[in-house]
Coordinates of C-alpha atoms in Angstrom, one line a residue:
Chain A
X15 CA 103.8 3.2 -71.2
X16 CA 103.2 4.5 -67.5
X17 CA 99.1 5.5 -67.5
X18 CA 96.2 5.4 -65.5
X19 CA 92.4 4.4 -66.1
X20 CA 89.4 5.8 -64.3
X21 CA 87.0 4.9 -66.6
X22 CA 84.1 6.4 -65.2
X23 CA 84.1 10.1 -66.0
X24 CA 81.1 11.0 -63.8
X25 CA 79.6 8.9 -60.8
X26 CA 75.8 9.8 -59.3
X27 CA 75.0 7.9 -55.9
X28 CA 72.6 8.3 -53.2
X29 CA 73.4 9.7 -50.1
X30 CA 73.7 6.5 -47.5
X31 CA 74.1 4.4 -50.6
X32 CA 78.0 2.0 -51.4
X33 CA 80.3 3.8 -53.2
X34 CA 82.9 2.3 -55.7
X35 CA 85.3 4.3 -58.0
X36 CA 87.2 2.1 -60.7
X37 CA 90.9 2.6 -61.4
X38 CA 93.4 0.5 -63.6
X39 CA 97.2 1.1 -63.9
X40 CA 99.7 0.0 -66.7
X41 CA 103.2 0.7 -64.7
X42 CA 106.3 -1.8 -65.3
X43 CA 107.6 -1.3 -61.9
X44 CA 106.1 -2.4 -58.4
X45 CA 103.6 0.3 -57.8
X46 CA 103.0 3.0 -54.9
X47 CA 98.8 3.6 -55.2
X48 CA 97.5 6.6 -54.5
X49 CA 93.2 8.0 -54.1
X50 CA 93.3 12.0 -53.8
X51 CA 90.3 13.6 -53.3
X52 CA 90.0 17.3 -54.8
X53 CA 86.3 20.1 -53.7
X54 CA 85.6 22.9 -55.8
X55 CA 88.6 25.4 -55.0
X56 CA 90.6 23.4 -53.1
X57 CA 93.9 21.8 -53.0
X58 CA 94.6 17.6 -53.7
X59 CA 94.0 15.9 -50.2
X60 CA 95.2 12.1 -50.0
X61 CA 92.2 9.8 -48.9
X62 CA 94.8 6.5 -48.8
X63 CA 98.2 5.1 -50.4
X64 CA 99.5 1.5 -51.1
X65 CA 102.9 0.3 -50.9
X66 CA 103.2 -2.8 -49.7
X67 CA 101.5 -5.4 -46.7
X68 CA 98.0 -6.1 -46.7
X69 CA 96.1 -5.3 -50.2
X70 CA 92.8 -3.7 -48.6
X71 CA 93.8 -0.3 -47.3
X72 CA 91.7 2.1 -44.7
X73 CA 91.9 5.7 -45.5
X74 CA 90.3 9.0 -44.0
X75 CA 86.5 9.6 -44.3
X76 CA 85.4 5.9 -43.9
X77 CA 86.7 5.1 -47.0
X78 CA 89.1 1.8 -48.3
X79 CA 90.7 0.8 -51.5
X80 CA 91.8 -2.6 -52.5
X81 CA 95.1 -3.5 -54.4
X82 CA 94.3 -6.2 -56.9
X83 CA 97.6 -6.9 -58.4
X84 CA 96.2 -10.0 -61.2
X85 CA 93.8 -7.3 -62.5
X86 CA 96.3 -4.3 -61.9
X87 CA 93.2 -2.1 -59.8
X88 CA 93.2 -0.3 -56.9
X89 CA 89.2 0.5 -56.4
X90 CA 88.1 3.1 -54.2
X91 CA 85.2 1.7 -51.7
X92 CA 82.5 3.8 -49.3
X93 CA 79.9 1.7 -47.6
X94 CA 77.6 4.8 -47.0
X95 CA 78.1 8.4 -48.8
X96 CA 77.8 11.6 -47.2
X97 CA 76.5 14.7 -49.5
X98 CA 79.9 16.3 -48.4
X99 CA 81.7 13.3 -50.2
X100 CA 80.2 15.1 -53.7
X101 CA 84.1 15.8 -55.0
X102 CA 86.4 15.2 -57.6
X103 CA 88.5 11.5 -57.3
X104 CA 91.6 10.5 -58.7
X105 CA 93.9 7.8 -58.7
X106 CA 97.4 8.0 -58.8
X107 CA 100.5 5.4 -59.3
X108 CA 104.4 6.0 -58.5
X109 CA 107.1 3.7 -58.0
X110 CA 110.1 3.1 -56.3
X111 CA 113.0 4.6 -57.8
X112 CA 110.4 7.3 -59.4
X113 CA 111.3 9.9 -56.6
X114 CA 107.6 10.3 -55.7
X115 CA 107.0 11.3 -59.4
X116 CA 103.0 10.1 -59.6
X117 CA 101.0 9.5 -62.6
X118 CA 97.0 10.3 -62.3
X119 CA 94.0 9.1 -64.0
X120 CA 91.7 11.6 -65.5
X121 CA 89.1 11.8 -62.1
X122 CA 85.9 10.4 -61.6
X123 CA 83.4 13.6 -60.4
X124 CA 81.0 12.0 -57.9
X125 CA 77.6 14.0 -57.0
X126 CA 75.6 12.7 -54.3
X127 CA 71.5 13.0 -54.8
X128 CA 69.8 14.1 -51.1
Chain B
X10 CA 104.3 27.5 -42.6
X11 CA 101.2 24.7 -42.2
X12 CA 101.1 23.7 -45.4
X13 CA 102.1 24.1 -49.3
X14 CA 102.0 28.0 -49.9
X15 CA 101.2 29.1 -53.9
X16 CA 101.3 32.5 -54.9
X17 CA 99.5 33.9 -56.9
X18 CA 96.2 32.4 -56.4
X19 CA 95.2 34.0 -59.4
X20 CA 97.0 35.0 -62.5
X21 CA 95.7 36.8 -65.7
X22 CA 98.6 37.7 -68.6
X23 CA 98.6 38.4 -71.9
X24 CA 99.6 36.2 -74.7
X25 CA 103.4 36.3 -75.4
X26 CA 104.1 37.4 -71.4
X27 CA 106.4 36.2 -69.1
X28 CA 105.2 34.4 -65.4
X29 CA 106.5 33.6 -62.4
X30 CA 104.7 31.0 -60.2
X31 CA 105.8 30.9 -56.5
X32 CA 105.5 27.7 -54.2
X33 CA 106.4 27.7 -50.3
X34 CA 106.7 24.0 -49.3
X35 CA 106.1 22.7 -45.9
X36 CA 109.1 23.5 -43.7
X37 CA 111.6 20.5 -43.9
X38 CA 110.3 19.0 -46.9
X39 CA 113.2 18.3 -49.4
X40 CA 111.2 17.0 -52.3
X41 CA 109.2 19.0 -54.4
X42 CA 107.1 18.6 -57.7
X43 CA 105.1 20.8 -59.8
X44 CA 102.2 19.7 -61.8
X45 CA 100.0 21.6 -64.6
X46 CA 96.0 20.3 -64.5
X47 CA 94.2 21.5 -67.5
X48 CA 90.1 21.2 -67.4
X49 CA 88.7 18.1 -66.8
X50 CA 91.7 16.3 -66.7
X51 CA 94.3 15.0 -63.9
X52 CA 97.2 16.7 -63.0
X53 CA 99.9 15.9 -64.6
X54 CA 103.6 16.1 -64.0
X55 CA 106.2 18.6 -64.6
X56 CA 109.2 18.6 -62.9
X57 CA 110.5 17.3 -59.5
X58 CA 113.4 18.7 -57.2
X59 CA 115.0 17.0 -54.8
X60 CA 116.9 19.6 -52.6
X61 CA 118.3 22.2 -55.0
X62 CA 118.5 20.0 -57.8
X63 CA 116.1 19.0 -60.6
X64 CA 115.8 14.9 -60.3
X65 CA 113.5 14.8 -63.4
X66 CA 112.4 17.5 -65.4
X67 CA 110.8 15.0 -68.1
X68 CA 107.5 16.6 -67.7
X69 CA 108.6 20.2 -69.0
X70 CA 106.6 20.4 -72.4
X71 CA 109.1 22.9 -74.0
X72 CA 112.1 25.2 -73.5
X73 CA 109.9 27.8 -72.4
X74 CA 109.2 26.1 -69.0
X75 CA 112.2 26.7 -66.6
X76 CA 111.8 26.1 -62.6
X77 CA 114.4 26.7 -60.0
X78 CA 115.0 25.7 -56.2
X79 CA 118.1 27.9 -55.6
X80 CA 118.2 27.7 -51.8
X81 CA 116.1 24.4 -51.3
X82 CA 112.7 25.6 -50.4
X83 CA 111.0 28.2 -52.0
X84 CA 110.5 27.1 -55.8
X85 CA 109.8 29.4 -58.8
X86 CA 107.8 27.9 -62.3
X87 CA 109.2 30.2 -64.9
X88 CA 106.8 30.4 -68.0
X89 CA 108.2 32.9 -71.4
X90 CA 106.7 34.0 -74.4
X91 CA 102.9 32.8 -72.7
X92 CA 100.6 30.6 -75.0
X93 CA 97.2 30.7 -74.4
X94 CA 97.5 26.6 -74.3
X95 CA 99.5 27.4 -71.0
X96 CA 96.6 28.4 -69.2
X97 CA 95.6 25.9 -66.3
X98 CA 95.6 25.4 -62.7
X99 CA 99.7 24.6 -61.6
X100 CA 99.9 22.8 -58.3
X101 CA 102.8 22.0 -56.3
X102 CA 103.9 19.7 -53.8
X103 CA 106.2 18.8 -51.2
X104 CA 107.6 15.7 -49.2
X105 CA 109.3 14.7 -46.8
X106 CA 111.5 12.9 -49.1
X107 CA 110.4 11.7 -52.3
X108 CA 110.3 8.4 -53.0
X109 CA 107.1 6.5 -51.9
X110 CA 106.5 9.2 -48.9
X111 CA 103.1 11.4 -48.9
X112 CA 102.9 14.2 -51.2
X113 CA 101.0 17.6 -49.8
X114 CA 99.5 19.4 -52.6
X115 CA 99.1 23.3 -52.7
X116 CA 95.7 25.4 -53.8
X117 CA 96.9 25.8 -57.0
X118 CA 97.4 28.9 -59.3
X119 CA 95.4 29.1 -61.8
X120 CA 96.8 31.2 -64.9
X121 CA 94.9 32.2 -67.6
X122 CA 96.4 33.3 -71.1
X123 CA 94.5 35.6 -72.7

């Protein structure tokens, strides 16, 4: 079955401190990767995406993901956190052939200490 | 318009009601996809159109979600006979295509069954 592991529920970091958010994917097919970042209120905005190339990807806000194919991961990466990073994360997988249908992981809620 | 358009916001009905949720995709956008995210969880997938037609409506939990596309753009979730299980935030999104394109996500409505 198509699914998606973020197994960290909840994340606390330091502002100026590294950043990484975990994800694992199960998917039979060559997989699309997805990191969408959701504040309080507001809608799903897409930090990166994977298809295909290189496997470390850039994204907005400073922050990268690396496609790991022999451990099926795609990690989320920030060398240095902002408080406004302090959000809701989650991982998504699609495929080709899926018509952009994505599967996400459950989130990872990251609060940032001052 | 700018972006993915939801309407209502907001939506309170009573248990055994019918709703209508309303999306506005971004102009041009021929792929569209509706997703229900219950508390603390990811969103997860209802059904996609592609143009007027529903590609996949695997994600529909029962016969008493129905969505339409009639004319290709606006897009209307149809939920009867309202459980109070129903109640969650529905997002929707658009693409450019489907397929391994960018989805842009909507605020959300947020129903609650009460």
């Amino acid at each position: 079955a198509q699914s998606v592991t973020q197994p960290d529920i909840h994340i606390t970091v330091s502002e100026g401190a590294s950043l990484e958010l975990r994800c694992n994917y199960s998917y039979g097919a060559t997989p699309y990767l997805f990191w969408y970042v959701q504040s309080p209120g507001q809608g799903l905005q897409l930090l990166l995406k994977y298809f295909s190339g290189d496997t470390l990807v850039q994204g907005i806000k400073g922050f990268e993901a690396e496609f790991k194919r022999s451990q099926s991961s795609f990690n989320l990466r920030k060398p240095s956190v902002h408080w406004s990073d302090a959000a809701e994360y989650f991982c998504a997988v699609g495929a080709l052939g899926q018509g952009g249908k994505l599967i996400f992981g459950q989130g990872t809620e990251l609060s940032v200490k001052p | 318009g700018a972006g993915v358009s939801q309407t209502p916001s907001n939506k309170v009905t009573e248990k055994g009601k019918y709703v209508e949720l309303r999306c506005d995709p971004i102009s041009g956008h021929t792929a569209l996809y509706w997703y229900r995210q219950s508390l603390g969880q990811g969103p997860e997938f209802l059904i996609y159109f592609q143009g007027t037609g529903a590609a996949d409506d695997s994600g529909l939990p029962n016969d008493r979600f129905f969505a339409v596309r009639p004319e290709g753009s606006v897009s209307t979730l149809k939920i009867q006979r309202t459980e109070r299980g129903d109640s969650a935030v529905y997002l929707c999104a658009s693409s450019p295509s489907g397929g391994g394109t960018e989805a842009f996500f909507g605020q959300g409505t947020r129903l609650t069954v009460v």
